[in-house]
CSV table of C-alpha atoms and ligand atoms in Angstrom, one decimal:
chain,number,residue,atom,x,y,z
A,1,UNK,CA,-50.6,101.2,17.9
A,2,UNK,CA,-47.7,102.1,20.2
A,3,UNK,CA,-45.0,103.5,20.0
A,4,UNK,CA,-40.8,103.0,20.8
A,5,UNK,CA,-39.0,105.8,21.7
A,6,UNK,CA,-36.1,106.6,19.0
A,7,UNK,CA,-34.1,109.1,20.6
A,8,UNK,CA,-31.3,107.2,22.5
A,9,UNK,CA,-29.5,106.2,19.8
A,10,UNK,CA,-26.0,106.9,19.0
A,11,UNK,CA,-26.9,109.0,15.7
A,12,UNK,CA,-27.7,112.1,17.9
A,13,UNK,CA,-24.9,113.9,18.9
A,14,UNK,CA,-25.3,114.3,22.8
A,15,UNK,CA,-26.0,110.6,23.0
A,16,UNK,CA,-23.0,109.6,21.4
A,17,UNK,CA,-20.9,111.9,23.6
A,18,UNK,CA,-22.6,110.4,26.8
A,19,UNK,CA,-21.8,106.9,25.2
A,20,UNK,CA,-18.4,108.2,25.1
A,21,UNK,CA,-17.7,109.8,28.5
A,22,UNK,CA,-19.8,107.0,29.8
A,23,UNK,CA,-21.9,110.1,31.7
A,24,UNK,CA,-25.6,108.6,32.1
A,25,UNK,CA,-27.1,112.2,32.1
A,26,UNK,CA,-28.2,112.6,28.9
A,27,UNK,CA,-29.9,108.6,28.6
A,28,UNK,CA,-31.9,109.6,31.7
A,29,UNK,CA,-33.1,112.4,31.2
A,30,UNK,CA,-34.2,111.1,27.3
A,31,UNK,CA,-35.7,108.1,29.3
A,32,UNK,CA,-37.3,110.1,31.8
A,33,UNK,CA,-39.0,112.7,29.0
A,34,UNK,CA,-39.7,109.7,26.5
A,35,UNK,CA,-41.8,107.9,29.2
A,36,UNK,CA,-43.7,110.9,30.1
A,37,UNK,CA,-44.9,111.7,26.7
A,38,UNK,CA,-46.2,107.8,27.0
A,39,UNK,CA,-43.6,105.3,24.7
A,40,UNK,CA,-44.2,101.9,25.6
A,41,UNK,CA,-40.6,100.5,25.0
A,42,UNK,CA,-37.3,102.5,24.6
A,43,UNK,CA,-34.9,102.2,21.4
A,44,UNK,CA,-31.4,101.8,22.8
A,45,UNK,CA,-29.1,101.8,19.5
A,46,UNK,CA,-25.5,103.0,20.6
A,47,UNK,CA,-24.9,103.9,16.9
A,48,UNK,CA,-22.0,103.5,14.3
A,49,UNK,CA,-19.5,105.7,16.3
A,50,UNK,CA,-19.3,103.4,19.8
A,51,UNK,CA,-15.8,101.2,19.0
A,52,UNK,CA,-17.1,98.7,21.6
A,53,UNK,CA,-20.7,97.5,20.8
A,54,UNK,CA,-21.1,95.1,23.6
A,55,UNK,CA,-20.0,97.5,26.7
A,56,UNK,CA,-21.7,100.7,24.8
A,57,UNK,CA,-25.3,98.3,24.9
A,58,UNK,CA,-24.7,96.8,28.4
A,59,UNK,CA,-23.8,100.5,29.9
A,60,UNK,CA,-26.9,102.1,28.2
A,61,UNK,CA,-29.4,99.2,29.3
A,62,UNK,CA,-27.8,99.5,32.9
A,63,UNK,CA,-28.0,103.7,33.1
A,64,UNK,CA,-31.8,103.6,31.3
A,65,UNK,CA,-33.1,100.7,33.6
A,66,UNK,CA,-31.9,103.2,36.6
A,67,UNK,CA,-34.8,105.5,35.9
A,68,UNK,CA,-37.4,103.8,33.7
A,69,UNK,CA,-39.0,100.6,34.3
A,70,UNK,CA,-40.1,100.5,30.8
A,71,UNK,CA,-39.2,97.3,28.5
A,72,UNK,CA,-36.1,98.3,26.0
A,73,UNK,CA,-35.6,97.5,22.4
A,74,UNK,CA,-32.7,96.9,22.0
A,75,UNK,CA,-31.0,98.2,18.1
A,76,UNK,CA,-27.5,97.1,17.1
A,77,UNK,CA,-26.5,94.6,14.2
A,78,UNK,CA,-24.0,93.5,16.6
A,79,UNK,CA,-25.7,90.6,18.0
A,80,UNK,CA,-23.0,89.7,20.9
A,81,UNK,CA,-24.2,93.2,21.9
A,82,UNK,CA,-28.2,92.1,22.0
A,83,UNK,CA,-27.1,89.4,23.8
A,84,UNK,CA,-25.3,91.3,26.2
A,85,UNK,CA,-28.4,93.8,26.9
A,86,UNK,CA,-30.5,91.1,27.0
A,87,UNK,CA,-28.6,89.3,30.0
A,88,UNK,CA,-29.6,92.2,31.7
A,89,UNK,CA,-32.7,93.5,31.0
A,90,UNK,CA,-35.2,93.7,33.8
A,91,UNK,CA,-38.0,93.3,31.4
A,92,UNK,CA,-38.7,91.0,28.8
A,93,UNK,CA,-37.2,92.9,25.4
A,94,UNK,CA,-37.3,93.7,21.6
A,95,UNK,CA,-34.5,92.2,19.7
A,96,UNK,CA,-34.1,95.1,16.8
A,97,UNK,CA,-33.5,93.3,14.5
A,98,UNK,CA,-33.0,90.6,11.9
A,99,UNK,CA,-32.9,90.3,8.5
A,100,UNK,CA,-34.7,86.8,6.7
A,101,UNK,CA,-31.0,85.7,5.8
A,102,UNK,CA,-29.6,82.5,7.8
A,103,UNK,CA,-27.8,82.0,10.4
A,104,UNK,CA,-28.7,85.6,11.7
A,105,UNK,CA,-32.4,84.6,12.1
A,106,UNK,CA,-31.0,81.1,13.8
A,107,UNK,CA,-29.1,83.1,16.0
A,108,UNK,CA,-31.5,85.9,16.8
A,109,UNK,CA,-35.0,83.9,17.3
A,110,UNK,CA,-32.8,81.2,19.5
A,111,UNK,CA,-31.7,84.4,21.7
A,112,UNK,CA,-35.6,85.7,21.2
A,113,UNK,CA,-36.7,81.9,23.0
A,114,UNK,CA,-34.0,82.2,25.5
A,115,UNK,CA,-35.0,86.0,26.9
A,116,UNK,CA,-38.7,85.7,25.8
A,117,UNK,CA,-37.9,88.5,23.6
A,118,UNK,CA,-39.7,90.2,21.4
A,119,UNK,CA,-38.1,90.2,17.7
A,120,UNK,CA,-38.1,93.1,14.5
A,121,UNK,CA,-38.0,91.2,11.5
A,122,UNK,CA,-36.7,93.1,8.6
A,123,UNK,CA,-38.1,92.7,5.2
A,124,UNK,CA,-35.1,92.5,3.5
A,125,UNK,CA,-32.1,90.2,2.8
A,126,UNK,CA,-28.5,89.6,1.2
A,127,UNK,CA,-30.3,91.3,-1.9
A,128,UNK,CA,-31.0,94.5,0.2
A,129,UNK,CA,-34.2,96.0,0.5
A,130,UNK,CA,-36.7,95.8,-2.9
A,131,UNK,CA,-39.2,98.0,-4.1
A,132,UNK,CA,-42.2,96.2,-4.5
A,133,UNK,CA,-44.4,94.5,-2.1
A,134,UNK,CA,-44.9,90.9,-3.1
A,135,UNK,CA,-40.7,91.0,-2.4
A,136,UNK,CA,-41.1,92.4,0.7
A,137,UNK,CA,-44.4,89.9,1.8
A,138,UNK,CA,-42.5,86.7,1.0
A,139,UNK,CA,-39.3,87.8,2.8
A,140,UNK,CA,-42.0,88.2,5.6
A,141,UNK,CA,-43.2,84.6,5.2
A,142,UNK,CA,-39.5,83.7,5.7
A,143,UNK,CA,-39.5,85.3,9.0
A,144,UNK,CA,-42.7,84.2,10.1
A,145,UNK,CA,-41.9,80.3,9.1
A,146,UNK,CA,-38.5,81.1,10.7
A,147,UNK,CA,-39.8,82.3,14.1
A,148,UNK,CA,-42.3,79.7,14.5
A,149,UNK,CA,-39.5,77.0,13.8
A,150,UNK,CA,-38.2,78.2,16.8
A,151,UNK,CA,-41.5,78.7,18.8
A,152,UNK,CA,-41.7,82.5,19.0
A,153,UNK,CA,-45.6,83.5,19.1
A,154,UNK,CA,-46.5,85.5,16.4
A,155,UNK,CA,-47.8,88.5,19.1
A,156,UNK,CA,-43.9,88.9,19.6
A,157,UNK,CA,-42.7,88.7,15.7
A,158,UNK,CA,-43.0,92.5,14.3
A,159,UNK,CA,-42.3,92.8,10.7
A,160,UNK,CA,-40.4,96.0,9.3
A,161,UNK,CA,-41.1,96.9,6.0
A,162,UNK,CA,-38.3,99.0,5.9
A,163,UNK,CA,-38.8,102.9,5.9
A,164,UNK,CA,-36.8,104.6,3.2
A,165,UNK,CA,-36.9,108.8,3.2
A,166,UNK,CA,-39.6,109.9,0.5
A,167,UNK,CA,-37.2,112.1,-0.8
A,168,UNK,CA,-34.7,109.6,-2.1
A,169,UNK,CA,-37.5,106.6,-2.8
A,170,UNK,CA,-40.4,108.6,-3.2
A,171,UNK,CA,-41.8,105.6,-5.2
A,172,UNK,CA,-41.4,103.1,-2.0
A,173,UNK,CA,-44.5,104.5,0.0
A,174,UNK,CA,-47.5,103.1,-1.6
A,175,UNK,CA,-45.5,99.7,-1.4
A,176,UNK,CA,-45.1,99.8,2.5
A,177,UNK,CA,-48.7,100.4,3.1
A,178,UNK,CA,-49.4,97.6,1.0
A,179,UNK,CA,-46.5,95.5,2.6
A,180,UNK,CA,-48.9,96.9,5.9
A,181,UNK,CA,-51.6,95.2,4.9
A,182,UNK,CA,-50.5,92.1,3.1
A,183,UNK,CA,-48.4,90.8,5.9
A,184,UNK,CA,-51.9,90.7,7.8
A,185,UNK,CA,-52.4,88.1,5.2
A,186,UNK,CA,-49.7,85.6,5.4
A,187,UNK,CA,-50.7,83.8,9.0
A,188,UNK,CA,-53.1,83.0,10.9
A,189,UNK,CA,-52.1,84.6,14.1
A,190,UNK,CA,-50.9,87.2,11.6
A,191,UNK,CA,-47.3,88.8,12.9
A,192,UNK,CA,-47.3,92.3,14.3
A,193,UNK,CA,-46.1,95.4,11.9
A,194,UNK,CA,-43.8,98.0,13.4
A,195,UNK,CA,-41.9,100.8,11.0
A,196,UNK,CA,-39.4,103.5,11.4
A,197,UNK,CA,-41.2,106.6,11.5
A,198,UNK,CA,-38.8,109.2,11.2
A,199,UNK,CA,-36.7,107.4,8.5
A,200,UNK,CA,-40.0,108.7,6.1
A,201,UNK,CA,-38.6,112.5,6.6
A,202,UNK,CA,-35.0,112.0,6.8
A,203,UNK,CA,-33.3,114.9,4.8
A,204,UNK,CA,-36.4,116.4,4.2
A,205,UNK,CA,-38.0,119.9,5.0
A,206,UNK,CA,-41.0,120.4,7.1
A,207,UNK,CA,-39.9,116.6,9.0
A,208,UNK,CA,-42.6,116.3,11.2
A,209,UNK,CA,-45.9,117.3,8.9
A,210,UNK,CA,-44.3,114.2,6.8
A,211,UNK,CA,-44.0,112.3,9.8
A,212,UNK,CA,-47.5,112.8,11.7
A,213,UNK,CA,-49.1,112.3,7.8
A,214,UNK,CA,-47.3,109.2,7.5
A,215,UNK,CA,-48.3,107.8,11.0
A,216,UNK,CA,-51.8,108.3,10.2
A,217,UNK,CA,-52.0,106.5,6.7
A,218,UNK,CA,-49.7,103.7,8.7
A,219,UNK,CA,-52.4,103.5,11.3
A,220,UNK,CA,-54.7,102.7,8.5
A,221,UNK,CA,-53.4,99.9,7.2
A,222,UNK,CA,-52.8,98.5,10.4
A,223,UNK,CA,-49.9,99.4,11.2
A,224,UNK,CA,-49.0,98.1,15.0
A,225,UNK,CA,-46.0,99.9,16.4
A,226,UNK,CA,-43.5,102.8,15.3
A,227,UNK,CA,-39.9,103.6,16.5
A,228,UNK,CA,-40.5,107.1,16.4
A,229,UNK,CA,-40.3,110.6,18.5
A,230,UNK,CA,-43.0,110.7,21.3
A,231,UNK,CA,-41.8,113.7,22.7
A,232,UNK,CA,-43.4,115.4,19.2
A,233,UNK,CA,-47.0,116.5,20.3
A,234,UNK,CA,-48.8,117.1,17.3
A,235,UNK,CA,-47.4,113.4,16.5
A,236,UNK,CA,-49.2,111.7,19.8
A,237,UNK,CA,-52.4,113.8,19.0
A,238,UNK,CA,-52.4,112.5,15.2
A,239,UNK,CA,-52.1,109.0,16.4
A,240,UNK,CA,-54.8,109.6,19.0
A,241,UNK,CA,-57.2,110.9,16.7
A,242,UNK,CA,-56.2,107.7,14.2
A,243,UNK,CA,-57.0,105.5,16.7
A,244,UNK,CA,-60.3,106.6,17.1
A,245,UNK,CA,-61.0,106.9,13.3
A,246,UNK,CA,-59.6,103.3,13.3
A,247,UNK,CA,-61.8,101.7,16.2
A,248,UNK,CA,-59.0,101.5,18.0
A,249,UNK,CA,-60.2,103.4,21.2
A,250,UNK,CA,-63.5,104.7,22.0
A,251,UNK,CA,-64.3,107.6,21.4
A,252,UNK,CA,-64.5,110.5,23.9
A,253,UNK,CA,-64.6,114.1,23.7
A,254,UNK,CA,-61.3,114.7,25.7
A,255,UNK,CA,-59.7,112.0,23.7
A,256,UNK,CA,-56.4,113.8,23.1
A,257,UNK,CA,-56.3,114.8,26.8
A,258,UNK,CA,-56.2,111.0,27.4
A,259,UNK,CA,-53.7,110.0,25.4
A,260,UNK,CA,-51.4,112.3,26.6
A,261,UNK,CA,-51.9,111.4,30.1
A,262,UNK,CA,-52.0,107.5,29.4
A,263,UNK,CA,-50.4,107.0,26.3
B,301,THG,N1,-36.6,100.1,11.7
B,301,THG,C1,-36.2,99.6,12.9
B,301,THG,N2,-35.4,100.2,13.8
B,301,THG,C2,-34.9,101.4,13.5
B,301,THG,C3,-35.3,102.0,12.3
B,301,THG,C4,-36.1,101.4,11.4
B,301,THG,N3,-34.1,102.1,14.4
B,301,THG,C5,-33.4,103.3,14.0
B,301,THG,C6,-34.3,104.1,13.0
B,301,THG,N4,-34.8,103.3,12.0
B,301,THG,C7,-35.4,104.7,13.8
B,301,THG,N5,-34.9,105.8,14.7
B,301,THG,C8,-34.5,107.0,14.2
B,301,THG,C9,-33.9,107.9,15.0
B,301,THG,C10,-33.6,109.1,14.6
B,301,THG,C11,-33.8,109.5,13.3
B,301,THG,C12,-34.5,108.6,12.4
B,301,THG,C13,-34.9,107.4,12.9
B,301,THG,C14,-33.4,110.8,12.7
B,301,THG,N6,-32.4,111.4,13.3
B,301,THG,C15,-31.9,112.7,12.8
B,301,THG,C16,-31.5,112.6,11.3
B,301,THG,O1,-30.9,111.7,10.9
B,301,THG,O2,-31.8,113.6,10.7
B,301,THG,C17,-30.6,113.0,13.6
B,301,THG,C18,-30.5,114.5,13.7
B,301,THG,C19,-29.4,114.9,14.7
B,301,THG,O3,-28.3,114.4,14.5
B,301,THG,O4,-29.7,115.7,15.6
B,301,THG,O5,-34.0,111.3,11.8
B,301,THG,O6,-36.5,101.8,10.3
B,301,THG,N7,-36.7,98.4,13.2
């Protein structure tokens, strides 16, 4: 299980100014920091405020790849603005994302082929997100018969359950562990599972007890990736010790101590 770094994105306030003034200091530094703590992508999402989608995305994929070699997700439902990022991106990418409604898949997985991207599949559609599992499992098949249509490996299709804060949809979170471990189910290579961590505690009090718990039950059911805060330490050490409960990594007696330094 690995994680993408959430914290360039357009929702925090000193992001969105950067975006703004177009002054790169603040994305460094955040991409520096994030791929210390050990992310293996980084979220870019210039969020709702940026007026112009497409220069906000290229200018943050241009300032992040400055500093960080790592690969970039890249997290706007403006897809001219993907496809902007992705014309630049020095590594092969994450498209976040796309919902199982036509032609936004068509458009998305023919982008994915182009860039050899990978691509977040969202388990919802023109209905919105549902509650139950079997909903969100066949909106998963959609995306999975979808991306193989258009020759995407299933290594490089992640499916989202879709994250909703337990204190709004407190009723969701036995569904998404079971969406976790049904979507293992529906191929054969099965896709990859990724979640928004942090959505789970939005609102919330005591955010990241919520969060670290909900990692480790995620880990459990399989759970492959998670847009979430790296830089939170008791978070990297509860995923280290799930990976080890989970046969993940071997065990060791300085296990935590190696996560940290290799993430
Ligand atoms: N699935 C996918 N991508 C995603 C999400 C998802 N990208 C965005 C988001 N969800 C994951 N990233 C975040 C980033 C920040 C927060 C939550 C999820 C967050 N921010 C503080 C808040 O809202 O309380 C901001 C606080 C502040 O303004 O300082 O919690 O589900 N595929």
């Amino acid at each position: 299980m690995f994680v993408v770094g959430e914290r360039i994105n357009g929702m925090y306030k000193d992001i969105a100014e950067a975006i703004r003034k177009e002054d790169p200091r603040a994305i460094q530094t955040w991409a520096k920091r994030q791929a210390d703590c050990g992310a293996r992508y980084l979220d870019l999402n210039p969020g709702p405020a940026a007026r112009d989608q497409v220069k906000a995305m290229r200018w943050l994929v241009r300032v992040t790849q400055e500093v960080c070699d790592l690969p970039l997700c890249l997290d706007s439902t403006d897809y001219d603005a993907i496809e902007a990022g992705l014309e630049i991106c020095k590594q092969p990418a994450m498209i976040n994302s796309v919902p199982a409604e036509w032609p936004k898949m068509e458009r998305v997985f023919a982008m994915a082929k182009k860039y050899t991207a990978a691509v977040i599949g969202l388990a919802m559609n023109e209905q919105g997100i549902s509650h139950d599992a079997d909903t969100r499992v066949a909106l998963a098949m959609e995306l999975v018969a979808a991306a193989d249509s258009y020759g995407i490996p299933m290594e490089d299709l992640y499916i989202d359950p879709l994250v909703l804060p337990c204190n709004v949809a407190q009723s969701h979170g036995p569904e998404v562990m079971l969406t976790l471990r049904q979507v293992k189910l529906v191929a054969d290579p099965a896709p990859r599972t990724i979640v928004g961590l942090s959505n789970i505690s939005q609102g919330a009090r005591n955010r990241r007890l919520l969060d670290r718990t909900f990692a480790a039950m995620a880990i459990a059911n399989g759970l492959d990736a998670a847009v979430a805060d790296i830089c939170d330490e008791e978070l990297r050490e509860t995923i280290a010790a799930a990976r080890i409960i989970m046969n993940l990594d071997a065990y060791s007696d300085s296990y935590v101590e190696e996560y940290k330094k290799s993430g």
